[in-house]
Coordinates of C-alpha atoms in Angstrom, one line a residue:
X1 CA -32.0 68.5 -27.1
X2 CA -31.5 72.2 -26.3
X3 CA -33.0 73.6 -23.2
X4 CA -34.1 77.0 -22.2
X5 CA -35.5 78.4 -19.0
X6 CA -39.2 79.3 -19.0
X7 CA -39.7 82.7 -17.3
X8 CA -43.2 83.7 -16.2
X9 CA -44.6 80.1 -16.2
X10 CA -47.3 79.5 -13.6
X11 CA -46.4 76.8 -11.2
X12 CA -49.1 75.2 -9.1
X13 CA -48.1 73.1 -6.1
X14 CA -50.3 71.1 -3.7
X15 CA -50.2 68.2 -1.4
X16 CA -52.0 66.6 1.6
X17 CA -51.6 68.1 5.0
X18 CA -49.8 66.4 7.9
X19 CA -52.9 64.3 8.5
X20 CA -53.1 63.1 4.9
X21 CA -56.0 65.3 3.9
X22 CA -56.4 67.7 0.9
X23 CA -58.1 71.0 1.0
X24 CA -60.7 72.1 -1.6
X25 CA -62.1 68.5 -2.1
X26 CA -65.4 66.8 -1.5
X27 CA -66.0 64.3 1.2
X28 CA -65.4 61.5 -1.3
X29 CA -61.7 62.1 -1.2
X30 CA -60.9 62.8 2.5
X31 CA -63.9 61.4 4.3
X32 CA -64.7 65.0 5.1
X33 CA -65.7 68.0 2.9
X34 CA -62.9 70.5 2.7
X35 CA -64.3 72.3 -0.3
X36 CA -64.0 76.1 0.1
X37 CA -60.8 75.7 2.1
X38 CA -57.2 76.2 0.9
X39 CA -54.2 74.8 2.7
X40 CA -51.1 73.1 1.2
X41 CA -52.0 74.8 -2.2
X42 CA -49.8 77.5 -3.7
X43 CA -49.4 79.3 -7.0
X44 CA -46.1 80.8 -8.2
X45 CA -44.6 82.6 -11.2
X46 CA -41.2 81.4 -12.4
X47 CA -38.5 84.1 -12.3
X48 CA -36.4 85.4 -15.2
X49 CA -34.2 82.3 -14.8
X50 CA -37.2 80.0 -15.0
X51 CA -37.0 79.2 -11.2
X52 CA -39.4 79.0 -8.4
X53 CA -38.5 78.9 -4.7
X54 CA -41.0 77.8 -2.2
X55 CA -41.5 76.6 1.4
X56 CA -44.0 73.9 2.3
X57 CA -44.7 71.4 4.9
X58 CA -43.8 67.8 4.0
X59 CA -47.1 66.4 2.7
X60 CA -48.8 63.6 4.7
X61 CA -49.7 60.2 3.2
X62 CA -53.0 58.3 3.0
X63 CA -54.2 54.9 1.9
X64 CA -52.5 53.8 -1.3
X65 CA -50.4 56.9 -1.6
X66 CA -46.9 57.7 -0.5
X67 CA -45.8 61.3 0.5
X68 CA -45.9 63.4 -2.7
X69 CA -46.5 66.9 -4.1
X70 CA -48.6 67.5 -7.1
X71 CA -47.1 70.0 -9.6
X72 CA -48.7 71.7 -12.7
X73 CA -47.0 74.1 -15.0
X74 CA -48.7 76.5 -17.3
X75 CA -47.1 78.6 -20.1
X76 CA -46.6 82.3 -19.5
X77 CA -49.1 83.1 -22.2
X78 CA -51.8 80.8 -20.9
X79 CA -51.7 79.9 -17.2
X80 CA -54.9 77.8 -17.5
X81 CA -53.5 75.2 -20.0
X82 CA -51.1 72.9 -18.3
X83 CA -48.0 71.6 -20.2
X84 CA -46.9 69.5 -17.2
X85 CA -48.9 67.8 -14.5
X86 CA -46.7 65.5 -12.4
X87 CA -45.8 64.5 -8.9
X88 CA -42.7 64.8 -6.8
X89 CA -42.0 62.0 -4.3
X90 CA -40.0 61.5 -1.1
X91 CA -37.9 58.6 0.2
X92 CA -40.5 56.9 2.3
X93 CA -38.1 54.8 4.3
X94 CA -35.8 57.5 5.7
X95 CA -38.2 60.4 6.0
X96 CA -41.5 58.6 6.6
X97 CA -40.1 56.7 9.6
X98 CA -38.9 59.9 11.2
X99 CA -42.2 61.7 10.5
X100 CA -44.3 58.9 12.0
X101 CA -42.8 59.9 15.4
X102 CA -43.9 63.6 15.1
X103 CA -47.1 65.4 15.3
X104 CA -49.3 65.7 13.3
X105 CA -48.0 62.8 11.2
X106 CA -48.2 60.4 14.1
X107 CA -52.1 60.8 13.9
X108 CA -52.3 59.3 10.4
X109 CA -54.2 56.1 10.8
X110 CA -52.8 54.3 7.7
X111 CA -49.3 53.0 7.6
X112 CA -46.7 54.4 5.2
X113 CA -47.2 53.4 1.6
X114 CA -43.9 52.4 -0.1
X115 CA -43.1 53.9 -3.5
X116 CA -43.5 50.5 -5.1
X117 CA -47.0 50.2 -3.6
X118 CA -48.1 53.7 -4.5
X119 CA -50.9 53.9 -7.0
X120 CA -49.1 56.3 -9.3
X121 CA -45.3 56.0 -8.9
X122 CA -44.9 52.4 -10.3
X123 CA -46.8 53.5 -13.5
X124 CA -44.0 55.9 -14.4
X125 CA -41.1 54.6 -16.6
X126 CA -38.0 53.8 -14.5
X127 CA -36.0 56.9 -15.6
X128 CA -38.9 59.2 -14.8
X129 CA -39.5 57.5 -11.5
X130 CA -36.0 58.0 -10.2
X131 CA -35.9 61.7 -11.3
X132 CA -39.1 62.4 -9.4
X133 CA -37.8 61.5 -6.0
X134 CA -36.6 64.6 -4.2
X135 CA -33.1 64.4 -2.9
X136 CA -33.2 66.1 0.5
X137 CA -30.4 67.7 2.4
X138 CA -30.7 69.0 5.9
X139 CA -32.3 67.6 9.0
X140 CA -35.7 67.1 10.6
X141 CA -35.2 69.8 13.1
X142 CA -33.4 72.3 10.8
X143 CA -35.5 71.7 7.7
X144 CA -34.7 70.2 4.4
X145 CA -33.7 71.6 1.0
X146 CA -34.1 70.0 -2.4
X147 CA -33.5 71.2 -6.0
X148 CA -35.1 69.7 -9.1
X149 CA -35.7 70.4 -12.7
X150 CA -38.8 69.8 -14.7
X151 CA -38.5 69.8 -18.5
X152 CA -41.1 70.6 -21.1
X153 CA -40.7 68.9 -24.5
X154 CA -41.7 71.8 -26.8
X155 CA -42.1 69.4 -29.7
X156 CA -45.1 68.0 -28.0
X157 CA -46.8 71.4 -27.9
X158 CA -47.3 71.6 -31.6
X159 CA -46.5 74.3 -34.1
X160 CA -49.2 76.7 -32.8
X161 CA -48.0 76.6 -29.2
X162 CA -47.7 80.0 -27.7
X163 CA -44.2 81.5 -27.5
X164 CA -43.2 82.7 -24.0
X165 CA -43.8 86.4 -23.6
X166 CA -41.0 88.3 -21.9
X167 CA -43.5 90.8 -20.6
X168 CA -45.2 88.1 -18.6
X169 CA -42.0 87.1 -16.8
X170 CA -43.0 88.2 -13.3
X171 CA -40.4 87.6 -10.6
X172 CA -42.7 87.8 -7.6
X173 CA -44.3 84.9 -5.8
X174 CA -48.0 84.8 -5.2
X175 CA -48.7 82.4 -2.4
X176 CA -52.2 81.2 -1.8
X177 CA -51.5 79.9 1.7
X178 CA -49.4 80.6 4.7
X179 CA -46.1 78.8 4.5
X180 CA -44.4 76.7 7.2
X181 CA -40.6 76.4 7.5
X182 CA -40.6 72.5 7.5
X183 CA -39.2 72.1 4.0
X184 CA -37.6 74.4 1.5
X185 CA -37.5 73.3 -2.1
X186 CA -35.6 75.4 -4.5

C-alpha cells in the first residue's frame, strides 16, 4: 500500500492530568466538574511533511485505565470530521512505577492499571496494540522522546472523500494549553 504524508491535517491530543483527571468534562467522569477548563488538551496542524511535534506531561491514570493519550485526526479540508480516533499507550511497568514515586502522580488513589486490564487496550487487535505503545527514549529527569506514525486507510474514506488541499498545509502549531517539558513526542 502506498503511503503519503498528510500536510495540514488537524491533530487533537488530550489526556488526563497527573492526578488522573480530564479537563472539560462533567462530574460524572472525574468526580468533579471541570467543564469550562482546558488542560492537557491541544490542537495542532501537521506540517508540509505531515508531522506534528508536541510537548506534554505524561498523562495520569485512573480506575480501569492505564496511562494514555487520546488522538483525533481531521483532514485538511474538514477538521471537524475525524478520520482517526485512537489512543497511544505507555509501558505501565517501567514508567508507571517511576511516576508513582513523583508528585503529582503519587497522589493518585488508584493503583496502576496494566495494559491487559485496561478497558480499551485489550480490545485492539494484537498488531494494533503493539504499535500503539510509545517507545520512549530518555530519562525521568531529562524528559522522554518518542516518535510514532499513524496511518489513514484512504480506501475507507470513500470516493467522495475530500482531497487534501495544499493551501491548507499550515506549518504552525496552535496550542490550546501551556506545555510542560516532561515529555516530548515527535
